[in-house]
Each structure stands twice: as C-alpha cells, then as structure tokens.
Rosetta silent file (secondary structure, phi, psi, omega in degrees, C-alpha in Angstrom):
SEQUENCE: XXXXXXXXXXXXXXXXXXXXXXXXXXXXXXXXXXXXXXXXXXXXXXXXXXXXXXXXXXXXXXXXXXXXXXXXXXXXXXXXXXXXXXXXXXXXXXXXXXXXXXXXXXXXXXXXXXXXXXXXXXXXXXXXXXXXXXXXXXXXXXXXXXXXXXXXXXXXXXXXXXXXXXXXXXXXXXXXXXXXXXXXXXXXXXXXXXXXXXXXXXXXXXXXXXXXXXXXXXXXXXXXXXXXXXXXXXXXXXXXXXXXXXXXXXXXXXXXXXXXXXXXXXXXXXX
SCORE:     score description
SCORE:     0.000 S_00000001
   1 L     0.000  128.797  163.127   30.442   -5.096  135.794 S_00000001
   2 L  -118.634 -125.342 -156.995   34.161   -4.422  136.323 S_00000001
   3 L   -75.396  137.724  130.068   36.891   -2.770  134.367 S_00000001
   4 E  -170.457 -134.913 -156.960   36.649   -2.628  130.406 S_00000001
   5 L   -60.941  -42.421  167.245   34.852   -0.449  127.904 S_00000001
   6 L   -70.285   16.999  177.383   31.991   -0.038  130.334 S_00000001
   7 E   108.900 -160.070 -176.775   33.600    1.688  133.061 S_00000001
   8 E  -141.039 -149.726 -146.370   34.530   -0.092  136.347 S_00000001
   9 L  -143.927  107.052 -177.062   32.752   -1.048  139.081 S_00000001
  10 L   -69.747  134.874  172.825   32.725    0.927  142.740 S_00000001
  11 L  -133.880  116.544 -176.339   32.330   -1.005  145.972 S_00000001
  12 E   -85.448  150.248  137.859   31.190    0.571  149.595 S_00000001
  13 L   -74.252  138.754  166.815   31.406   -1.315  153.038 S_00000001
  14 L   -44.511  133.356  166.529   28.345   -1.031  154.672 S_00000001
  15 L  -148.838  -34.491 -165.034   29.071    1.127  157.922 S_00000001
  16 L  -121.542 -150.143  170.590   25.310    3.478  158.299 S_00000001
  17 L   -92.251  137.999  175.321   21.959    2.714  156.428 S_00000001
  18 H   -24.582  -74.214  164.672   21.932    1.239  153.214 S_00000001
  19 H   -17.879  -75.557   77.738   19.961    3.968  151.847 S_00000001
  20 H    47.065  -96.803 -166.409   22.204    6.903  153.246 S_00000001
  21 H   -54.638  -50.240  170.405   25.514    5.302  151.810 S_00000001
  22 H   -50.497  -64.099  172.782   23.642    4.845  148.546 S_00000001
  23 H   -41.090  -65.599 -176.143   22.762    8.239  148.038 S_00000001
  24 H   -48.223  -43.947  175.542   25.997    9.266  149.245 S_00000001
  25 H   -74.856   -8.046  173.044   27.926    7.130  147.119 S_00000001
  26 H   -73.070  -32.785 -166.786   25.914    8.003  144.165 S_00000001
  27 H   -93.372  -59.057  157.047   26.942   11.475  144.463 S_00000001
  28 H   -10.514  -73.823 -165.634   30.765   10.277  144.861 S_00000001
  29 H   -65.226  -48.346 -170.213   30.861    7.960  142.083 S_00000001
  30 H   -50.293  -37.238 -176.881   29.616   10.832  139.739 S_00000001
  31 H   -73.269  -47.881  167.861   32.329   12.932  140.453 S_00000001
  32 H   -55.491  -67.672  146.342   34.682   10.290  140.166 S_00000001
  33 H     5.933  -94.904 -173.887   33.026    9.478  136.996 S_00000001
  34 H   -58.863  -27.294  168.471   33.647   13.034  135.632 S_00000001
  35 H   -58.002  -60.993 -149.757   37.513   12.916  137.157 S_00000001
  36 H   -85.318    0.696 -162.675   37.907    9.608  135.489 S_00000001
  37 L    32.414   50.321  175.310   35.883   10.348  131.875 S_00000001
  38 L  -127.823  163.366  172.859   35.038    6.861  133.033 S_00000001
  39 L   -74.229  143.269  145.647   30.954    5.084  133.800 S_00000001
  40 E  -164.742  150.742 -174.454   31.441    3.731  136.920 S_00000001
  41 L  -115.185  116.277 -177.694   28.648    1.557  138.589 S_00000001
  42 L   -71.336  129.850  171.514   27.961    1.280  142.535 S_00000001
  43 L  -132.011  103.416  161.499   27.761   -1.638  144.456 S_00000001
  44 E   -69.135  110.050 -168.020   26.556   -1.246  148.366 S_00000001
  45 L   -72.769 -173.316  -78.612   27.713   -4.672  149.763 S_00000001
  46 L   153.894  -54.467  149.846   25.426   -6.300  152.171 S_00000001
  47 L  -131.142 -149.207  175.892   28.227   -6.528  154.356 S_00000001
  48 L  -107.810    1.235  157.659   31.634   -6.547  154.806 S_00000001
  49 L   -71.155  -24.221  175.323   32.786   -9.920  153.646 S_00000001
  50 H   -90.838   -4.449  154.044   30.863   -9.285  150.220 S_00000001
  51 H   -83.044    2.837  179.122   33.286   -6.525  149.429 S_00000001
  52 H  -106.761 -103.698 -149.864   36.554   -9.420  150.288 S_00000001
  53 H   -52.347  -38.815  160.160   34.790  -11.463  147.609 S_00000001
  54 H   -29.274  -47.302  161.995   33.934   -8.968  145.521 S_00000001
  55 H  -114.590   29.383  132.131   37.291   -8.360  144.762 S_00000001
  56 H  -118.496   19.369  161.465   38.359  -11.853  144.612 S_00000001
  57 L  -111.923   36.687 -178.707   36.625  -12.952  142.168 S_00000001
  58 L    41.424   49.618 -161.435   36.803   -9.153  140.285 S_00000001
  59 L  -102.702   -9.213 -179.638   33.275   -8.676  140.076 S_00000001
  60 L  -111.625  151.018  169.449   34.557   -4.783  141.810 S_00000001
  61 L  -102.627  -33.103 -169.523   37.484   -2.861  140.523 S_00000001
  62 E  -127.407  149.642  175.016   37.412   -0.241  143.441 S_00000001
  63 L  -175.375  134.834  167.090   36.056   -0.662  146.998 S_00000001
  64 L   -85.766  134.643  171.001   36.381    2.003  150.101 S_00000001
  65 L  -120.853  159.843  174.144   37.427   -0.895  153.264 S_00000001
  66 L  -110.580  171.810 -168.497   38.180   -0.414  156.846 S_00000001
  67 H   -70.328    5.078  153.287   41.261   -1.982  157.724 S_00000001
  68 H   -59.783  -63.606 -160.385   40.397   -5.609  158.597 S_00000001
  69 H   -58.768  -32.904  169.445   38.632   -5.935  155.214 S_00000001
  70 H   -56.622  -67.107  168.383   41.965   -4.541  153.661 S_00000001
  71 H  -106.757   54.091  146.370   44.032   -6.533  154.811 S_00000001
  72 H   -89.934  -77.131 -157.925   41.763  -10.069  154.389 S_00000001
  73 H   -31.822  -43.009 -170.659   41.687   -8.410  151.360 S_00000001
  74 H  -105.983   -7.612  157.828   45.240   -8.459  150.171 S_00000001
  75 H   -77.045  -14.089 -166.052   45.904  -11.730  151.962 S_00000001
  76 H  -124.917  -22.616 -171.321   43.119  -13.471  150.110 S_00000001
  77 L  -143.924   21.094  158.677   42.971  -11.659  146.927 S_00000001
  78 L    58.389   25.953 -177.611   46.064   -9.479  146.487 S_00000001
  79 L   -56.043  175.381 -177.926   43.976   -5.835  146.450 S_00000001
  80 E  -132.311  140.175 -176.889   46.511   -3.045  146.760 S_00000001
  81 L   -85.899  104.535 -177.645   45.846   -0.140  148.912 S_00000001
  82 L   -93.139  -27.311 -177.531   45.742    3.127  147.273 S_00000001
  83 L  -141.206  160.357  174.065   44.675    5.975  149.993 S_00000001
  84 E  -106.321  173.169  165.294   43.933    6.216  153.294 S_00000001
  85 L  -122.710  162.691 -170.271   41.365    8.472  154.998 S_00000001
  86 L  -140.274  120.781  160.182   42.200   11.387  157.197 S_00000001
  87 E  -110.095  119.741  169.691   40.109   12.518  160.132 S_00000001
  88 L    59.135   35.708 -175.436   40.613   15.501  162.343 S_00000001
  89 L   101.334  -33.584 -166.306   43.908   15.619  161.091 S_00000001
  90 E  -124.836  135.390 -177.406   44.895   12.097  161.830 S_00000001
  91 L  -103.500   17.230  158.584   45.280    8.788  159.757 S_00000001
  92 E  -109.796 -171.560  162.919   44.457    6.762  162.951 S_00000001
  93 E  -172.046 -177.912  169.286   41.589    6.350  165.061 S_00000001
  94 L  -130.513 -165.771  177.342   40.251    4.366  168.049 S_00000001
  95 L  -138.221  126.340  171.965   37.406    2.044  169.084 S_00000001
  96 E   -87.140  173.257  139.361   35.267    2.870  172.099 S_00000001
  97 E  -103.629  107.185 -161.075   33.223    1.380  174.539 S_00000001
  98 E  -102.231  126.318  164.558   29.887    3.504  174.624 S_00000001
  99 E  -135.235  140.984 -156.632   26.969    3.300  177.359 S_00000001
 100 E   -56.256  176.943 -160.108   24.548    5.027  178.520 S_00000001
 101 L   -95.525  -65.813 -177.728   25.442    8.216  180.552 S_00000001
 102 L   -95.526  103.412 -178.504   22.758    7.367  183.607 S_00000001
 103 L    92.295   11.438  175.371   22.973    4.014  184.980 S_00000001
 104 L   -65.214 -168.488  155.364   25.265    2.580  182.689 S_00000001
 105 L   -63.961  151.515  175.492   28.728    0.555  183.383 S_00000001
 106 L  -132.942   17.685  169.010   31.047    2.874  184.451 S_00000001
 107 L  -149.997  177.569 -160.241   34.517    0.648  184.408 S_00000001
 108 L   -69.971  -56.340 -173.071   35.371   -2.048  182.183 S_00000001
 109 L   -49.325   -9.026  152.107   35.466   -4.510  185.033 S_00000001
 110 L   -37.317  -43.641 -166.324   31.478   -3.543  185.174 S_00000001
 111 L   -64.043  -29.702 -168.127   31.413   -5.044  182.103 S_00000001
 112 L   -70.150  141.199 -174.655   31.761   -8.815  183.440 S_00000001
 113 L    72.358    4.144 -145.147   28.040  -10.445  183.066 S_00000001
 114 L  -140.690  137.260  162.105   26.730   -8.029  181.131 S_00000001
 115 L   -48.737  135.815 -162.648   25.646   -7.710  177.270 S_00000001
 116 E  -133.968  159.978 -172.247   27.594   -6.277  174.625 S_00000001
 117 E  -133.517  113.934  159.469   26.884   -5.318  170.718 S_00000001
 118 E   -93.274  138.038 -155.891   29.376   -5.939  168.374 S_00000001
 119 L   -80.278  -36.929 -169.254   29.120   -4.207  164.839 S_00000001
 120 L  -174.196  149.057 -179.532   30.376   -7.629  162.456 S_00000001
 121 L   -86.567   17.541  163.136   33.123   -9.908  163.108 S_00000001
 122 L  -111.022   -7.165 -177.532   35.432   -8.427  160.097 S_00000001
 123 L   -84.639  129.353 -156.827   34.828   -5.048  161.287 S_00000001
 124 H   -32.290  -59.548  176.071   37.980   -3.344  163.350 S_00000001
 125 H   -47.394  -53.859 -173.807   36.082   -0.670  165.492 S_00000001
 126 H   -52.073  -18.214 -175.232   33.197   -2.989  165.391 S_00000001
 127 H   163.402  -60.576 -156.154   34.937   -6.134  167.161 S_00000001
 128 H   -37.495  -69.494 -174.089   38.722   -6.928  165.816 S_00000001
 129 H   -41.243  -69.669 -175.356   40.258   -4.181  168.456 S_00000001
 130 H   -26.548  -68.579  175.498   37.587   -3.892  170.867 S_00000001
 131 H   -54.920  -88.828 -174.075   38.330   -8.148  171.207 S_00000001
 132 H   -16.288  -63.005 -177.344   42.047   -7.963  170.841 S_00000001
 133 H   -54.866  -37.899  165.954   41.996   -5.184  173.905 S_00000001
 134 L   -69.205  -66.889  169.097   40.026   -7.198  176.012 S_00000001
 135 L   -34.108  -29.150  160.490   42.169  -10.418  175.582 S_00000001
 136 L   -99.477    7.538  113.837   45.127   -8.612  176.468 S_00000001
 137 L   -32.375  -22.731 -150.943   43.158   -7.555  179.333 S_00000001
 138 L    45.880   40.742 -168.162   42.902  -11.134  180.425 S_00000001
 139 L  -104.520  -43.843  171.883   38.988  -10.234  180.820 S_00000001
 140 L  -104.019  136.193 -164.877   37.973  -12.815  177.467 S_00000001
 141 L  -120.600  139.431 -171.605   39.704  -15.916  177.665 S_00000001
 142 L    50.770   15.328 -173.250   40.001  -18.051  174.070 S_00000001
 143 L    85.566  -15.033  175.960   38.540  -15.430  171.741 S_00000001
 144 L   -82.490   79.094 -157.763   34.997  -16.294  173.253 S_00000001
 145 H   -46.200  -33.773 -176.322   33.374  -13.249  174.496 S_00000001
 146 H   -47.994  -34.862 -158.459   30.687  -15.134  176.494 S_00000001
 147 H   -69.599   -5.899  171.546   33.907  -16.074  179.211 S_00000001
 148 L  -135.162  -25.108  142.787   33.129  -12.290  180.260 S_00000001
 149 L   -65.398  152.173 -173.341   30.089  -11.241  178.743 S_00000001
 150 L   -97.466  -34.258  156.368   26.545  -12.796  179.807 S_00000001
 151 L  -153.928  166.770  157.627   26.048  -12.384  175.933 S_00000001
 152 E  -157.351  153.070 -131.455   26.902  -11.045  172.575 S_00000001
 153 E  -136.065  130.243  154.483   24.981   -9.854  170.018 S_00000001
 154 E  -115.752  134.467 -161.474   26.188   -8.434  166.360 S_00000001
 155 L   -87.151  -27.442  151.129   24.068   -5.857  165.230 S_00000001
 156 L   105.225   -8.006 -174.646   25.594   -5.470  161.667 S_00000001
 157 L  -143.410  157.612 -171.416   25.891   -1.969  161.218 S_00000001
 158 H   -76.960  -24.630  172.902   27.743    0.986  163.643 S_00000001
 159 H   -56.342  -47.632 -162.952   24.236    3.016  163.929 S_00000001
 160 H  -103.045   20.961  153.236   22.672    0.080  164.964 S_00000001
 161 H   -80.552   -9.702  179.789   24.691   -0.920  167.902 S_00000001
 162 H   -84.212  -30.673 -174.152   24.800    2.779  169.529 S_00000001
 163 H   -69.487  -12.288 -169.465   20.749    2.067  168.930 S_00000001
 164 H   -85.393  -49.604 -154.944   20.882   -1.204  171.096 S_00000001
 165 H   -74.080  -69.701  174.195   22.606    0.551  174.047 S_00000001
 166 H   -25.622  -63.203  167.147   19.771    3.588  173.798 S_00000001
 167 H   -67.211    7.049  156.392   17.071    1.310  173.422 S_00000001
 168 L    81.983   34.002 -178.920   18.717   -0.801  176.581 S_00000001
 169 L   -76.114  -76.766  154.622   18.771   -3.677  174.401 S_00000001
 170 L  -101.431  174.936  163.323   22.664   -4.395  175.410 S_00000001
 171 L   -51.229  -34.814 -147.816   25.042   -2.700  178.060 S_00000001
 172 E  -172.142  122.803  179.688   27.494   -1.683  176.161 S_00000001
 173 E  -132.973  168.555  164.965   28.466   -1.498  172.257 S_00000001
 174 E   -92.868  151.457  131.408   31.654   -0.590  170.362 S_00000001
 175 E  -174.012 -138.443 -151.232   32.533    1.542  167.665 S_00000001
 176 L   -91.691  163.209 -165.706   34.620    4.212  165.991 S_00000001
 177 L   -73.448  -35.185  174.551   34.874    7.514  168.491 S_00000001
 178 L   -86.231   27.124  163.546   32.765   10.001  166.289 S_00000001
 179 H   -85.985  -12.307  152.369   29.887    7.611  165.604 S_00000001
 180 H   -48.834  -70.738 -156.435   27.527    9.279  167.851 S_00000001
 181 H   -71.268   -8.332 -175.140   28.095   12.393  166.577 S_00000001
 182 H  -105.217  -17.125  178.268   28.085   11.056  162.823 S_00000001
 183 H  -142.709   -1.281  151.222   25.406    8.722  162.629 S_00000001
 184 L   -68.002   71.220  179.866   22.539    9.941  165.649 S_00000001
 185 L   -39.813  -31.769 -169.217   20.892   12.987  163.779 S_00000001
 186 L   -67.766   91.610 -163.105   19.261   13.177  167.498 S_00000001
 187 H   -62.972  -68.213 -145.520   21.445   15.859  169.716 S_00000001
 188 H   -67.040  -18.249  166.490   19.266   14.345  172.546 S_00000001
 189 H   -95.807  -10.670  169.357   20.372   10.557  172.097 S_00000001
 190 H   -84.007  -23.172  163.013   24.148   11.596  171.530 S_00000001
 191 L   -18.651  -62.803 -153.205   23.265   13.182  175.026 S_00000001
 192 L   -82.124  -12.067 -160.414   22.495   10.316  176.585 S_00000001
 193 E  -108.924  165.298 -175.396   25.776    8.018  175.762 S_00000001
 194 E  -139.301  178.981  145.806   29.462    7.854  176.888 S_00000001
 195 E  -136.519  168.158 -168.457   32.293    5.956  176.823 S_00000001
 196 E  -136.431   11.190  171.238   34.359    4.100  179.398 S_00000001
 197 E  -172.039  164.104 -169.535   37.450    2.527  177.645 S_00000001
 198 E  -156.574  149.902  170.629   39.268    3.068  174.037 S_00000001
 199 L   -88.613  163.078  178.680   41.665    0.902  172.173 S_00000001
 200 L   -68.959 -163.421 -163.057   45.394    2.319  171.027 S_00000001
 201 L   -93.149  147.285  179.607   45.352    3.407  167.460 S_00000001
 202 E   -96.835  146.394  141.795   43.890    1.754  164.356 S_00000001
 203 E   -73.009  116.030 -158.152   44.970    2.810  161.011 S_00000001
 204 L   -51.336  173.400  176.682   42.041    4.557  159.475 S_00000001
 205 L   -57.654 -167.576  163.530   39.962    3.135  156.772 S_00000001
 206 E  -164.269 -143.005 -173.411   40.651    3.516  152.817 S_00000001
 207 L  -160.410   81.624 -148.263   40.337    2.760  149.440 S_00000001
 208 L   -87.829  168.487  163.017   41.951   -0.508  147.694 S_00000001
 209 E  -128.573  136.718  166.928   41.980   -1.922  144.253 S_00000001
 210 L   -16.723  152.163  128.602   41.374   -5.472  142.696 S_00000001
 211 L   -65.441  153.846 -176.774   44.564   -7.564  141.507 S_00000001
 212 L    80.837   21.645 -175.177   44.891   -7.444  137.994 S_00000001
 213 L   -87.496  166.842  170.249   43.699   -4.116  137.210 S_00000001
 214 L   -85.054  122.929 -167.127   45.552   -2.393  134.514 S_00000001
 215 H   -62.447  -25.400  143.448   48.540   -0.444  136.108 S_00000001
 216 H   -56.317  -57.497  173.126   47.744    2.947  134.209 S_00000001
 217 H   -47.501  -55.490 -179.508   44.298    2.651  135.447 S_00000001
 218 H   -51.382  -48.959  178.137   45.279    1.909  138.495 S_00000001
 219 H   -90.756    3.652  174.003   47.429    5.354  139.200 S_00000001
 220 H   -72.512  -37.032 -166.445   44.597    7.283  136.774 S_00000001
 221 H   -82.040  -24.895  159.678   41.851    6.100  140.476 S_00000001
 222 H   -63.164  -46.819  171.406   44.463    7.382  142.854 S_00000001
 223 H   -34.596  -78.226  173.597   45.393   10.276  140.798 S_00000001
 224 H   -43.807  -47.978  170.038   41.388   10.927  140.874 S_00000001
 225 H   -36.781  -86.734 -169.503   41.174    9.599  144.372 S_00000001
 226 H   -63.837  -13.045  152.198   43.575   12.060  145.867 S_00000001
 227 H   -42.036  -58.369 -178.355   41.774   14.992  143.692 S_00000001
 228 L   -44.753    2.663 -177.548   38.947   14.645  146.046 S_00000001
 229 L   -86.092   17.547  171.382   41.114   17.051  148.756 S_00000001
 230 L  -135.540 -161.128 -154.888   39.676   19.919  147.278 S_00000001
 231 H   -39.260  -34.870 -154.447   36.104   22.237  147.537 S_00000001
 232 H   -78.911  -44.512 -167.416   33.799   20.123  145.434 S_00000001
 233 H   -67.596  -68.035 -149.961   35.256   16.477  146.738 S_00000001
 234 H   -53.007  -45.242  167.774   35.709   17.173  150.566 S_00000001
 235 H   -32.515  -50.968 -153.706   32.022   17.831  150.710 S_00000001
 236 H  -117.057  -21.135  146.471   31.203   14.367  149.542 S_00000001
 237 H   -50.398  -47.448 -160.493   33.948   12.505  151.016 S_00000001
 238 H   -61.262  -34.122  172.396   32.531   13.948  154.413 S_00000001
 239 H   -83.143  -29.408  177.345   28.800   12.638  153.759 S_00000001
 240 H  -103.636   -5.760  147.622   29.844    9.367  152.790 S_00000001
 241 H  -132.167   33.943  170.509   32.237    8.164  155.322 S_00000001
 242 L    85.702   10.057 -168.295   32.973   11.172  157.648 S_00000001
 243 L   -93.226  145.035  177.963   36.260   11.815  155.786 S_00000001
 244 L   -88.285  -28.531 -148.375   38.036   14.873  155.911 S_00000001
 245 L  -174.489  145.199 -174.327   40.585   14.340  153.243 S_00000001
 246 L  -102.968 -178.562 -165.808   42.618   11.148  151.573 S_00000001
 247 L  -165.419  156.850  141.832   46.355   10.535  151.815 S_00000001
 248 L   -32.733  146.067 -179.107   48.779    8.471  149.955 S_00000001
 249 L  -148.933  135.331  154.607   48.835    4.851  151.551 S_00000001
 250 L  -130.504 -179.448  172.586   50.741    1.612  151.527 S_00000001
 251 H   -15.939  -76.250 -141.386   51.151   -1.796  152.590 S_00000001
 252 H   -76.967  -37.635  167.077   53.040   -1.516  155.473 S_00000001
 253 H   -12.811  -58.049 -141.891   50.436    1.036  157.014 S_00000001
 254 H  -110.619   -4.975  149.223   48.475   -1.813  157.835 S_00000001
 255 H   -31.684  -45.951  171.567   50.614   -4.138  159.869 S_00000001
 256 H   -66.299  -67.104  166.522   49.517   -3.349  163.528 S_00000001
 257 H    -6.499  -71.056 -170.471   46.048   -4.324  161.992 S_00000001
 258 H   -46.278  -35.709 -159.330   47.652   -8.043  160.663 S_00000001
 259 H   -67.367  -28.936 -168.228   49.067   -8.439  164.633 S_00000001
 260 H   -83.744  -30.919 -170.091   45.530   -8.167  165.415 S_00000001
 261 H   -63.360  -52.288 -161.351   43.940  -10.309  162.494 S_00000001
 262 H   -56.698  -61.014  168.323   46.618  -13.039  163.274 S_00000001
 263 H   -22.720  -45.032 -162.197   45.657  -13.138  166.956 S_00000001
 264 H   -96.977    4.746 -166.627   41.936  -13.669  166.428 S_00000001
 265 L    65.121   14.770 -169.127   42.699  -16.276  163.627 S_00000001
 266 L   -83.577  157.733 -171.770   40.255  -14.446  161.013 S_00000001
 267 L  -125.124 -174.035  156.139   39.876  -15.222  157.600 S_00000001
 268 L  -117.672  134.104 -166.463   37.078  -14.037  155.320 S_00000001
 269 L   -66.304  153.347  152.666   33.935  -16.706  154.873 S_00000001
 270 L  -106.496 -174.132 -144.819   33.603  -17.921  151.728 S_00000001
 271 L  -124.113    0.000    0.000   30.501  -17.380  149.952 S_00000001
C-alpha cells in the first residue's frame, strides 16, 4: 500500500531486532497516524536495500534511512530528504572500531590478519566509512578488505556485530558510537568492549520521501515529522532509533556521504 485513500505506507531500515523496531515503529506510526488524520501501514524491510527499492518502485511513501541508503536513494529513485536526526545535540556522528576491553587489538595496525564484522555493505557506520577510513589509511588496498583482514564477515544487523566480538566470533566490528549503550540491555557486556579508532563525521540518519508524492502531502509528513520534538514524540523517536529530536534537512547535507559512495563504487542491488 502507498499513498491514496488508504493512507500511505511507512518504511524502517533494519538497524536492532526485527521485533524491537516493530513494536517501536508501531507505536510511531500511530502517532503519526493521529498527526496526519492519515492510516498509515508499516513495513520493517529485511534489509537495507529493500527500503532503496521500496521507494523505487513506490510500494513506500515514507522510509527513516541512514545516509548511504539516502543517498542510493535519491540517485536511483529521486527520494527527497525531509529531516534529519539529532543526537546529543549533534546532526553528525561517527563509526567506531569496538573490541573487547581484555585481550583485544589495541591499535589499528593490530588489526592486520585478524577478523572483522561488518554490519551490511549499504550501511555507513556499518562498512561505507569504516572502509573509506581504512583505504585512506593505505591498510585495504582495492576496496577488498581481505588485503588486511584474515577475513570478513557481515553480520546484518548493528546488535549483531557488537555480539560477534563478545562471543569472540571476530576481532573487531564497527558501528555507530552509542550502539553498546543502545542496543546491549547487559551493563556487564557494554563492560567488556572498547574502541580503538573512529571515522570523521557522518551526517546522521533521517527520514526521506518517494518521488512523486503529492507536494501538499509531502510538507503535511514534515510538518508532522518535525512535531515529533515535543513530550509525547521524543519518547518514541528515542525507542525507535535512539533519536533525540529531528531537524530540517536537505540535499546538500549529504554530500561528504556521495565522496564516500563514489569511492567504493556502490550502487543498490537490484531485486
């Protein structure tokens, strides 16, 4: 279902457990729902390439993205960005490298021979940066992580690569700097992990729309969007991606991102 008399059609990327983002976004969408006098129906994507098709063939209206899928997005299908998200203050972020605390790597150059967990190859935290930083390291040579890693493994979600380094499954995994504390319920396993290098700043995630939506609709879900900054929404922003608060967004935002996309050559698969 997308936009017309039945309401429109919500899309999450996958970033925790399925379950967990369902719930959350169920609680979201209602509220939007009552902002919007509109139905609106949730779709939890399977990953993050089935939210880039989703809205290019308009089977979504709405979709939250992190900023790879955003702009794949508007390169492949012409979404438009309407908000941003704001953490701690800040419309940036970074990507770590997290390991255990006792006996882990403790420099990058550690790192050579040794397994690594990547969350998905469209995801920023998750691999774009993480790659991009090494390669202008000179430590992976041709985009192939193996030329410095003994392997690498993508785990598909940011929970379960902090779970690979804990269970000693790889050395070392990436993601965003508060996913320990956001997606371990376990004080005693955020305990155990560190990090030992961070990328410059990413422009945080958001929250794009289809091409072709109707342009009154389209400023009624920012309008509504950008509501969420007060008591009832911040609550529900904050369980479903960690957000403190949304922001006004454009295009241009998302440039340092493209420098990185262009580098790695990525596209979005088609399906």
């Amino acid at each position: 279902m997308a936009q017309g008399a039945t309401g429109i059609t919500l899309a999450l990327t996958p970033s925790k457990d399925p379950t967990l983002l369902q719930e959350a976004g169920t609680a979201l969408a209602q509220e939007l729902s009552k902002r919007l006098d509109l139905p609106i129906k949730l779709y939890v994507a399977a990953d993050y390439a089935g939210v880039i098709e989703a809205l290019r063939n308009g089977t979504v209206d709405l979709a939250f993205v992190h900023p790879v899928a955003y702009v794949l997005a508007h390169r492949e299908a012409r979404a438009r960005i309407l908000v941003k998200s704001i953490r701690g203050g800040s419309a940036t972020y970074t990507a770590r490298f997290f390991v255990l605390k006792e006996g882990g790597p403790r420099t990058l150059d550690d790192l050579r021979g040794k397994t690594i967990a990547f969350v998905d190859p469209a995801s920023t935290s998750g691999y774009i940066y993480p790659m991009v930083f090494l390669m202008k390291r000179g430590l992976v040579k041709g985009k192939d992580p193996k030329t410095f890693f003994k392997d690498a493994v993508f785990s598909g979600a940011h929970d379960a690569v902090l779970h690979a380094v804990l269970r000693r499954q790889v050395d070392v995994a990436v993601s965003y700097p508060h996913a320990p504390d956001t997606l371990l319920k376990d004080p005693a396993q955020r305990a155990q992990l560190t990090f030992i290098a961070e990328t410059p700043p990413i422009p945080n995630d958001g929250a794009c729309v289809r091409d072709g939506l109707a342009p009154d609709l389209v400023q009624r879900l920012k309008a509504a969007l950008l509501s969420l900054n007060d008591p009832v929404g911040r609550p529900l922003l904050k369980r479903l991606y960690a957000v403190d608060g949304l922001a006004e967004a454009t295009d241009v935002d998302f440039d340092p991102v493209r420098e990185a996309v262009d580098l790695l050559g990525l596209a979005p698969p088609r399906r």
